[in-house]
PDB file of C-alpha atoms and ligand atoms in Angstrom:
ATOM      1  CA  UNK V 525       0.000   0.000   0.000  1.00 94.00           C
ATOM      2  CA  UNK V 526       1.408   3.336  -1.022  1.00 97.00           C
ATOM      3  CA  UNK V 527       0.175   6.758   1.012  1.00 98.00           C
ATOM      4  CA  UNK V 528       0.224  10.148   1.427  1.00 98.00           C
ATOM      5  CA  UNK V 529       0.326  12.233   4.273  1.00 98.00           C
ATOM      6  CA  UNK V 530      -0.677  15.647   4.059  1.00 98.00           C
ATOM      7  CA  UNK V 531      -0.843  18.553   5.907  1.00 97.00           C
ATOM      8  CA  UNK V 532       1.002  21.409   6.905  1.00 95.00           C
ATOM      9  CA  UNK V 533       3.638  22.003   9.029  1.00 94.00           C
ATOM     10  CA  UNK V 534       3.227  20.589  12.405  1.00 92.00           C
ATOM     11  CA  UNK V 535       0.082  18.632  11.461  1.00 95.00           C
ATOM     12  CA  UNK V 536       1.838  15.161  12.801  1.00 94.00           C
ATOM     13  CA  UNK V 537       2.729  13.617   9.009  1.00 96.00           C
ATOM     14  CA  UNK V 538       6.252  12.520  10.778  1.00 93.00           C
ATOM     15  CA  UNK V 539       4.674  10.847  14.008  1.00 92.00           C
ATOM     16  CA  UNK V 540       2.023   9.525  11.697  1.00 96.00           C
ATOM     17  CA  UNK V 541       4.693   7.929   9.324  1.00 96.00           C
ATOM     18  CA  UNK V 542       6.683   6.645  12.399  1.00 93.00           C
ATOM     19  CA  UNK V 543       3.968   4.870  14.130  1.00 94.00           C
ATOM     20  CA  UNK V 544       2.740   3.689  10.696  1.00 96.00           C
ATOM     21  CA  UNK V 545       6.384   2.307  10.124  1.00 94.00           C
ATOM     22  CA  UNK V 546       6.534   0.549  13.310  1.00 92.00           C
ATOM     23  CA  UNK V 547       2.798  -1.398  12.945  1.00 93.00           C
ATOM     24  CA  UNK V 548       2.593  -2.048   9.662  1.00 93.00           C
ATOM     25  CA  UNK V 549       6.101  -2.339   7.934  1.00 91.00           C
ATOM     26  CA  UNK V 550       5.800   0.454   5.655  1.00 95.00           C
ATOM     27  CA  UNK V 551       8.403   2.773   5.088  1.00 97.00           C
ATOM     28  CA  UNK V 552       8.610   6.637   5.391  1.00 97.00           C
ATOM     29  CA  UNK V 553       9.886   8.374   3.080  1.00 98.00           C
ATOM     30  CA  UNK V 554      10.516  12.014   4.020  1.00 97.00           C
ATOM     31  CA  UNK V 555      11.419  14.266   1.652  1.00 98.00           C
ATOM     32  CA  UNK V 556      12.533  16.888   4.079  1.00 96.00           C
ATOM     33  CA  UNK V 557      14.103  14.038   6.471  1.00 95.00           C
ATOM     34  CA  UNK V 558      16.570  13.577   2.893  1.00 97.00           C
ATOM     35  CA  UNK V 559      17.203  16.692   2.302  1.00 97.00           C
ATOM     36  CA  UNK V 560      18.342  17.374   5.754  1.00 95.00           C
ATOM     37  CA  UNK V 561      20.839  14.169   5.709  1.00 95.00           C
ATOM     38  CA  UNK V 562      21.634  15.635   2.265  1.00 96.00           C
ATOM     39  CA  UNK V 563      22.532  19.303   3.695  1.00 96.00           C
ATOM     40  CA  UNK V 564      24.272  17.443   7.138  1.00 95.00           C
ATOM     41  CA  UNK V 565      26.528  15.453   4.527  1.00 97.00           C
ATOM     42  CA  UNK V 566      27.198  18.081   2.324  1.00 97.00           C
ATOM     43  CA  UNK V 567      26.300  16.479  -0.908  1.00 96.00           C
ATOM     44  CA  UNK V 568      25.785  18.697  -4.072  1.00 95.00           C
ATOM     45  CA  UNK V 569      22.136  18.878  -3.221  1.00 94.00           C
ATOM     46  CA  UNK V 570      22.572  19.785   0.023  1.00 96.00           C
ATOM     47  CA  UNK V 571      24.329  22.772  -0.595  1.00 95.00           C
ATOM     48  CA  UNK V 572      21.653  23.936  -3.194  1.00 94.00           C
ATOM     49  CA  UNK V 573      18.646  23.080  -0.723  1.00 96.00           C
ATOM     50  CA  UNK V 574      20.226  24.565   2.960  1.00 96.00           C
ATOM     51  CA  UNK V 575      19.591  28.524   2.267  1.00 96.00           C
ATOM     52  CA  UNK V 576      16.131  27.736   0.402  1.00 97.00           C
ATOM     53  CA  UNK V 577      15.043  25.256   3.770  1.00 97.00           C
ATOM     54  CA  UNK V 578      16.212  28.056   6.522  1.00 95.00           C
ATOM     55  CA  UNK V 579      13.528  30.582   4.408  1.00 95.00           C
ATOM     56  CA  UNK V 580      10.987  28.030   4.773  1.00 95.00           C
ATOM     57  CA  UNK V 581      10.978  27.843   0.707  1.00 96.00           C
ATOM     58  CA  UNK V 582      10.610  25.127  -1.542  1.00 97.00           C
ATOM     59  CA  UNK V 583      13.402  23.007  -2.948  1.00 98.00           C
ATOM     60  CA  UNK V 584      12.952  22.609  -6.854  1.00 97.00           C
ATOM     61  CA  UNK V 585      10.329  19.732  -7.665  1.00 97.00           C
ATOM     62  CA  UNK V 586      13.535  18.495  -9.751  1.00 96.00           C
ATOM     63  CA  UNK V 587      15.766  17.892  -7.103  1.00 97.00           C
ATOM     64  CA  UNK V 588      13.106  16.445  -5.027  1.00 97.00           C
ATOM     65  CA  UNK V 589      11.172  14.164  -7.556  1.00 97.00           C
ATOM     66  CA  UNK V 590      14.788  13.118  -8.209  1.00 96.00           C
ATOM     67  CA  UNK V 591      15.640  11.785  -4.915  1.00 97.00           C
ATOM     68  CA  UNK V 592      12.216  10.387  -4.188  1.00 98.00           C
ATOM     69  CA  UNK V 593      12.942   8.161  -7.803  1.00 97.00           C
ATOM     70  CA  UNK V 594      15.836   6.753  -6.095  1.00 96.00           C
ATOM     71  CA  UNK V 595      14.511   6.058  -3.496  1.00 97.00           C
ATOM     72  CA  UNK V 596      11.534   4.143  -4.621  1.00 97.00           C
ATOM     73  CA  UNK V 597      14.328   2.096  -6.751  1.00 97.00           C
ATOM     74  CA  UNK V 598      15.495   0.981  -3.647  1.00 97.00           C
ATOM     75  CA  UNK V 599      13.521  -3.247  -2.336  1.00 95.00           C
ATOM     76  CA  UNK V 600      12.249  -1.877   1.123  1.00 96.00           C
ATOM     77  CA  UNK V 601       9.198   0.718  -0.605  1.00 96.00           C
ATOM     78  CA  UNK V 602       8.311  -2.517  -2.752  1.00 93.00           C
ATOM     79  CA  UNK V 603       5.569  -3.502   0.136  1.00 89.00           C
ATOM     80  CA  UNK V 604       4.184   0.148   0.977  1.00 92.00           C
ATOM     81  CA  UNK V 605       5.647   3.458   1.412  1.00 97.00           C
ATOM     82  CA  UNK V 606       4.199   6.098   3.077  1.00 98.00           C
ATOM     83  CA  UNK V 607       4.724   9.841   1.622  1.00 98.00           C
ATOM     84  CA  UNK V 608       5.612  12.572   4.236  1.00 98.00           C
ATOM     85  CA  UNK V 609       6.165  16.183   2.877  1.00 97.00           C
ATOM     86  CA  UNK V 610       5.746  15.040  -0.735  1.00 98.00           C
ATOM     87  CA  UNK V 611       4.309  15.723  -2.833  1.00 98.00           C
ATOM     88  CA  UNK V 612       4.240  19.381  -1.880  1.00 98.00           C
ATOM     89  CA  UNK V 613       3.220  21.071  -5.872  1.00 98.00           C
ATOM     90  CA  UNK V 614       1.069  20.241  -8.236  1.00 98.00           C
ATOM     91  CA  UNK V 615       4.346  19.002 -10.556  1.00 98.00           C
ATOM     92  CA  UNK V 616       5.007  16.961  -7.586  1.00 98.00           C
ATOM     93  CA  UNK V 617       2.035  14.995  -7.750  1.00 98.00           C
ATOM     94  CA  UNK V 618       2.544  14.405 -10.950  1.00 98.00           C
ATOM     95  CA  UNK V 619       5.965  13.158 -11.030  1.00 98.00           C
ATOM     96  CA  UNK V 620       4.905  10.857  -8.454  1.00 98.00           C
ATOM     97  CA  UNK V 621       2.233   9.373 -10.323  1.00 97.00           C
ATOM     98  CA  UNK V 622       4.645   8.524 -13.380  1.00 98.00           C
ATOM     99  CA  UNK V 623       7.468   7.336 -10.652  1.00 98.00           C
ATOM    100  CA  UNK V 624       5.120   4.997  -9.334  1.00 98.00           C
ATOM    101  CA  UNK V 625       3.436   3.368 -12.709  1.00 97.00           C
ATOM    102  CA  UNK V 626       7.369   3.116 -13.790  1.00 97.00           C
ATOM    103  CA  UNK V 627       7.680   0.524 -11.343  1.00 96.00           C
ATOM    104  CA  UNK V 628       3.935  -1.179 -11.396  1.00 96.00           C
ATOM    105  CA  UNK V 629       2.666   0.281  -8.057  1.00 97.00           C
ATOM    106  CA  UNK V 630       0.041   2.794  -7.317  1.00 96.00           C
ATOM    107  CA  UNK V 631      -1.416   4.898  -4.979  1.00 97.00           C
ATOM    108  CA  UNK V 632      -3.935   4.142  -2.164  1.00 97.00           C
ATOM    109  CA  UNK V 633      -4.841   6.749  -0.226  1.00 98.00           C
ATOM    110  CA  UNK V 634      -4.313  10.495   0.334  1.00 98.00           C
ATOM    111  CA  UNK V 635      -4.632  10.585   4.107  1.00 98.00           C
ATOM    112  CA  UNK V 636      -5.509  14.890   4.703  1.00 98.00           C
ATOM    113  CA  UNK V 637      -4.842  15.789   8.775  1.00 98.00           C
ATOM    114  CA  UNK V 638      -7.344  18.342   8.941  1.00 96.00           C
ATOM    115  CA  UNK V 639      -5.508  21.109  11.517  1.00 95.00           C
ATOM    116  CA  UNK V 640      -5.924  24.205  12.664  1.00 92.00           C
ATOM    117  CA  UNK V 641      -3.081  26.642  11.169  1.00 87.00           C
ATOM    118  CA  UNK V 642      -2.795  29.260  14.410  1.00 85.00           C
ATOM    119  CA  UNK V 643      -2.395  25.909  17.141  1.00 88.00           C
ATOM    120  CA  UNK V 644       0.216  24.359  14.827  1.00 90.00           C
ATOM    121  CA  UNK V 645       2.717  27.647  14.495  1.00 90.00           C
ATOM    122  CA  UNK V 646       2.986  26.491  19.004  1.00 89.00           C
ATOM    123  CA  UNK V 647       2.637  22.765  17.845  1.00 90.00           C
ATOM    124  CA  UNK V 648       6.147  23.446  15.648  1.00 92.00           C
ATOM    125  CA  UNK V 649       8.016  26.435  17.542  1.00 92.00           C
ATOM    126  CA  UNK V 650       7.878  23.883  20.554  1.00 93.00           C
ATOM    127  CA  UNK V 651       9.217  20.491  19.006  1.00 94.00           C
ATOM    128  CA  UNK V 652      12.168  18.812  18.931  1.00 96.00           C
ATOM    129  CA  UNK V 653      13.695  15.236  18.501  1.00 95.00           C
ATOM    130  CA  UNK V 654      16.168  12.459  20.210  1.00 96.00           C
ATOM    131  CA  UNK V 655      19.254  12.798  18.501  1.00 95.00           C
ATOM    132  CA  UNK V 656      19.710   9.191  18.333  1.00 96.00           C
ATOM    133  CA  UNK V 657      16.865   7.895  17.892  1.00 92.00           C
ATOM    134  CA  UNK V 658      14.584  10.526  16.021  1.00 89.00           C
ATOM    135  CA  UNK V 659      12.084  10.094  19.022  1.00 91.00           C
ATOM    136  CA  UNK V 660       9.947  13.519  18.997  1.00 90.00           C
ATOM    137  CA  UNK V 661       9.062  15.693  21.794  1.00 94.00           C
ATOM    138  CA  UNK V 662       7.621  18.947  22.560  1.00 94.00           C
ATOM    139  CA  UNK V 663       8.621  21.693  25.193  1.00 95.00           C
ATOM    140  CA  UNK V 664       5.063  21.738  26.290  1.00 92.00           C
ATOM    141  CA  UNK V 665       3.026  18.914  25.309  1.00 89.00           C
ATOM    142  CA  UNK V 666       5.468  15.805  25.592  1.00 91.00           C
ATOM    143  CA  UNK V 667       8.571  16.541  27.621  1.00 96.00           C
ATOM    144  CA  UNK V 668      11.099  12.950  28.254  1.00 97.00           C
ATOM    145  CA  UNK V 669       9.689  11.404  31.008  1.00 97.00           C
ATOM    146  CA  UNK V 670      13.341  11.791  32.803  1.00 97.00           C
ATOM    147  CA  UNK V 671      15.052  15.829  32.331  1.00 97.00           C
ATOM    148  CA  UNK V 672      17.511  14.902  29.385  1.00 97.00           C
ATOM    149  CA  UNK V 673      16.805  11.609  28.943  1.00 98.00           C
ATOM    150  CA  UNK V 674      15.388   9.958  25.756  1.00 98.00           C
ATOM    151  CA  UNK V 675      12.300   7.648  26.980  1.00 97.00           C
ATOM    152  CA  UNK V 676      12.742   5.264  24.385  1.00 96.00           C
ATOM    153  CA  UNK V 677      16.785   4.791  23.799  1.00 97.00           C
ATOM    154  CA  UNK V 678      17.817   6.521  26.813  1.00 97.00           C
ATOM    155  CA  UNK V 679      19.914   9.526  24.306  1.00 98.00           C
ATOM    156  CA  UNK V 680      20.569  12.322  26.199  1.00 98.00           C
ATOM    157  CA  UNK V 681      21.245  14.727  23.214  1.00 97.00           C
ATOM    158  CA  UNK V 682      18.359  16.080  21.195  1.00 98.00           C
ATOM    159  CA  UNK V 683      17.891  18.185  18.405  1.00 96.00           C
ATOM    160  CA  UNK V 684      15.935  21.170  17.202  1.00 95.00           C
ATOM    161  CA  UNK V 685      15.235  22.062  13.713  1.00 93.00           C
ATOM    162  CA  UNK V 686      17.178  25.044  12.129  1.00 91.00           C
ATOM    163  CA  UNK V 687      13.499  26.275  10.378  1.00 94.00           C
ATOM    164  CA  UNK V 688      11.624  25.337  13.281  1.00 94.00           C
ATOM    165  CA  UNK V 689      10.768  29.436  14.613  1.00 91.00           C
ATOM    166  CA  UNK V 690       7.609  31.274  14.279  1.00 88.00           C
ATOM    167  CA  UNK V 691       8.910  34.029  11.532  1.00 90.00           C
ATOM    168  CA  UNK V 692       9.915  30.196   8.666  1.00 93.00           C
ATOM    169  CA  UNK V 693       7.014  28.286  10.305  1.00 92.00           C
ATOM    170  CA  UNK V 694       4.361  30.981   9.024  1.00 92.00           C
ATOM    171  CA  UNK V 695       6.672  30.922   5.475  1.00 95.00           C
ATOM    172  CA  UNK V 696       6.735  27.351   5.442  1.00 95.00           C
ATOM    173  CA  UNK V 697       2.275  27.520   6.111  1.00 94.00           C
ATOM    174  CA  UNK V 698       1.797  30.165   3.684  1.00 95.00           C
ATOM    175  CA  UNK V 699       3.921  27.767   1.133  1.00 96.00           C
ATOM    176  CA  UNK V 700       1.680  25.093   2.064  1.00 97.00           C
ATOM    177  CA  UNK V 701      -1.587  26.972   1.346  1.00 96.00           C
ATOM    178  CA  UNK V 702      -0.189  28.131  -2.083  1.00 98.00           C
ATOM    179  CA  UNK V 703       1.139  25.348  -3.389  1.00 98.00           C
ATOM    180  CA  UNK V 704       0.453  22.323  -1.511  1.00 98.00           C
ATOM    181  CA  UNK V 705      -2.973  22.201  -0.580  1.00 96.00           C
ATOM    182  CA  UNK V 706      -4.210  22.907  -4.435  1.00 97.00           C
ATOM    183  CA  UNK V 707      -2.639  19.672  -5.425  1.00 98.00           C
ATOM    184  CA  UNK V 708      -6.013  18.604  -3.538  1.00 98.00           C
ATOM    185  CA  UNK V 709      -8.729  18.713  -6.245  1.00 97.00           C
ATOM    186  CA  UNK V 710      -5.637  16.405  -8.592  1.00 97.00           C
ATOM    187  CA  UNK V 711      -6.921  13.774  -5.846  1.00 98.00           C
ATOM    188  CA  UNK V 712     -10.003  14.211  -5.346  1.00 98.00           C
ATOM    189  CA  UNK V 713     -10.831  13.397  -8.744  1.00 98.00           C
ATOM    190  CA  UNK V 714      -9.236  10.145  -8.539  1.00 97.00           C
ATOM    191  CA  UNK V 715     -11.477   9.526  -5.519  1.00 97.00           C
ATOM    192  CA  UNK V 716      -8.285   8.952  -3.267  1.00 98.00           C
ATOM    193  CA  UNK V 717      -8.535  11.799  -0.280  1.00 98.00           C
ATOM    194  CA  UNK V 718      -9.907  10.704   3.143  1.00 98.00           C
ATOM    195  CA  UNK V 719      -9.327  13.495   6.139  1.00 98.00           C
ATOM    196  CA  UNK V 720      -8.434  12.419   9.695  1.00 98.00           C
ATOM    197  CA  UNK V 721      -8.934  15.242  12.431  1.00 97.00           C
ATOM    198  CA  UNK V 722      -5.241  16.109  13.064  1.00 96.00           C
ATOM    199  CA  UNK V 723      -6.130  17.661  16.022  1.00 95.00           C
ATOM    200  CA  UNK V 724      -7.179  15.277  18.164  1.00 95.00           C
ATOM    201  CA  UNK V 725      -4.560  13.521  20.385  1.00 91.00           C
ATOM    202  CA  UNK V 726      -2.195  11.619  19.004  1.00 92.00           C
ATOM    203  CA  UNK V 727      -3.429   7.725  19.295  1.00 96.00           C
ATOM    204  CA  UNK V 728      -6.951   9.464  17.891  1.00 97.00           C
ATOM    205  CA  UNK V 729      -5.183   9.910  14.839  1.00 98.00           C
ATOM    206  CA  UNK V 730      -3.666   6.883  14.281  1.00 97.00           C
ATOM    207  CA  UNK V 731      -6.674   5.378  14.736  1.00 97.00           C
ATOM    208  CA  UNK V 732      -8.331   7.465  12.617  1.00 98.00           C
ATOM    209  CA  UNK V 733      -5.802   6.623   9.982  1.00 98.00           C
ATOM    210  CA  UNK V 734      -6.059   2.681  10.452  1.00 97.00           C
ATOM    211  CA  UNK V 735     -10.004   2.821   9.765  1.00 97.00           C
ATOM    212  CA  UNK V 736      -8.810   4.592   6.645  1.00 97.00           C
ATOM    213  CA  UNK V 737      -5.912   1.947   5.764  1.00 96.00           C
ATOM    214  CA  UNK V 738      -8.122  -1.027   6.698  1.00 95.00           C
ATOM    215  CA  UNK V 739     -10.851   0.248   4.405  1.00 88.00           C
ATOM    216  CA  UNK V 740     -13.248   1.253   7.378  1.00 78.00           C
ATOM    217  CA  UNK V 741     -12.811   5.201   7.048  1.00 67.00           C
TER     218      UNK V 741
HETATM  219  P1  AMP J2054       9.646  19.119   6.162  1.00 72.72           P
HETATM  220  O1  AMP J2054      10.576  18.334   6.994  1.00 72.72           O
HETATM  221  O2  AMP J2054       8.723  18.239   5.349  1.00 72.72           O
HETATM  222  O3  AMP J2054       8.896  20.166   6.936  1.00 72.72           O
HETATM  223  O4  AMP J2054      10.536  19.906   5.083  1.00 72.72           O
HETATM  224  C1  AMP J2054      11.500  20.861   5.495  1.00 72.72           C
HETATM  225  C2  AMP J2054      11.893  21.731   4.329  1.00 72.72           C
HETATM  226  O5  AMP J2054      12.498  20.942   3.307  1.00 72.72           O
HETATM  227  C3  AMP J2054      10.744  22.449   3.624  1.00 72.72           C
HETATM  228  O6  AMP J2054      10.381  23.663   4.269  1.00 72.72           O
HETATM  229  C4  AMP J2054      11.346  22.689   2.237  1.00 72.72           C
HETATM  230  O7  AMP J2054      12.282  23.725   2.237  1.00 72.72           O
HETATM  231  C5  AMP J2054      12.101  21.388   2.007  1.00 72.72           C
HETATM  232  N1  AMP J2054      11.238  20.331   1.403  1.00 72.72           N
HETATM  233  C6  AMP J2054      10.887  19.146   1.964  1.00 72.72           C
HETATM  234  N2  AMP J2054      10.117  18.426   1.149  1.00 72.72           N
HETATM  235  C7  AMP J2054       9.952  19.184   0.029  1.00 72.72           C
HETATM  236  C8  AMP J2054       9.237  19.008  -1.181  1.00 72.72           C
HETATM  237  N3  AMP J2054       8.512  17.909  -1.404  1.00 72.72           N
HETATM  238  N4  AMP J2054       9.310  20.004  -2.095  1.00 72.72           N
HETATM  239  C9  AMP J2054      10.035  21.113  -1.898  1.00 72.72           C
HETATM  240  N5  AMP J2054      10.720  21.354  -0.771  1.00 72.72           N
HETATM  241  C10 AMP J2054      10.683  20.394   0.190  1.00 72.72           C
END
């Protein structure tokens, strides 16, 4: 089964993908999770995506589509991948669809966490993530269970985003409602958008989510 996730900034696409990773053996693949390895290692595309990321701009849909082609060229999307932060244009979606009827496979579902814009500007100024283990957090809603301590490797480094402030979040959103969220209607008309309420606590969702996935939303 092949997915998207979709929704703004701070909407929960990552946790989504994680948890979705964990029970059912699909595989995330982040688009903004790459290009951050990509700007960390200092690869060609790195250096071309790090200013454009820190403005809370979009990367080229070339550089993207490319990476997300070699990705899905690699045996562990074969059984289900799960789309988080791409497609983000309407060339996006496009690509995406030819990438995938390359290789034989198809798309499911377009899963839309329906959010509300002003709570998720707090939701993403607050979060930040186990350096080890990529386990997420949030200054006021989910704090490690022990000061400094990861609750699920026991890491005591974490790390915050670079484009995680208010000033690139409310770039990043009003990037989102321009170009993102009209690649909508491309979906609808293929009859493949269900909406989850991304606001509701976090197991809500994933429940949510499974009714969709197990043909029950
Ligand atoms: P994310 O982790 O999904 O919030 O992405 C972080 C940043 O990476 C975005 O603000 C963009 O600058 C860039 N990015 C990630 N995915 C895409 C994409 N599909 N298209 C264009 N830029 C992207």
């Amino acid at each position: 089964m092949n997915i998207i996730l979709l929704g703004p900034p701070g909407a929960g696409k990552g946790t989504q993908a994680k948890r979705l990773e964990t029970e059912r053996g699909m595989v995330q693949l982040s688009t903004g999770d790459m290009l951050r390895a990509a700007v960390k290692a200092g690869t060609p595309t790195g250096l071309k995506a790090k200013a454009v990321m820190e403005a809370g701009q979009l990367v080229s849909d070339a550089i993207v589509s490319g990476i997300i082609g070699e990705r899905l060229d690699m045996a562990d999307t074969e059984t289900g991948a799960i789309f988080d932060g791409y497609p983000r244009t309407y060339a996006q979606a496009e690509s995406l669809d030819a990438l995938l009827s390359e290789r034989g496979r198809k798309l499911d579902y377009v899963i839309e966490l329906l959010v509300n814009e002003e709570a998720l500007v707090d939701r993403v100024e607050g979060r930040f993530t186990c350096a080890k283990c990529g386990e997420g957090y949030h200054d006021k809603y989910k704090l490690p269970k022990v000061d400094g301590v990861c609750d699920v490797c026991g890491a005591t480094e974490f790390k915050r985003r670079p484009d995680d402030n208010a000033e690139t979040v409310r770039t990043r959103m009003a990037e989102y409602r321009a170009k993102t969220a009209p690649i909508l209607p491309f979906y609808e008309a293929k009859g493949l958008v269900r909406r989850v309420d991304g606001m509701a606590d976090i197991d809500e969702v994933t429940r949510q989510i499974a009714a969709v996935l197990d043909g029950q939303g």
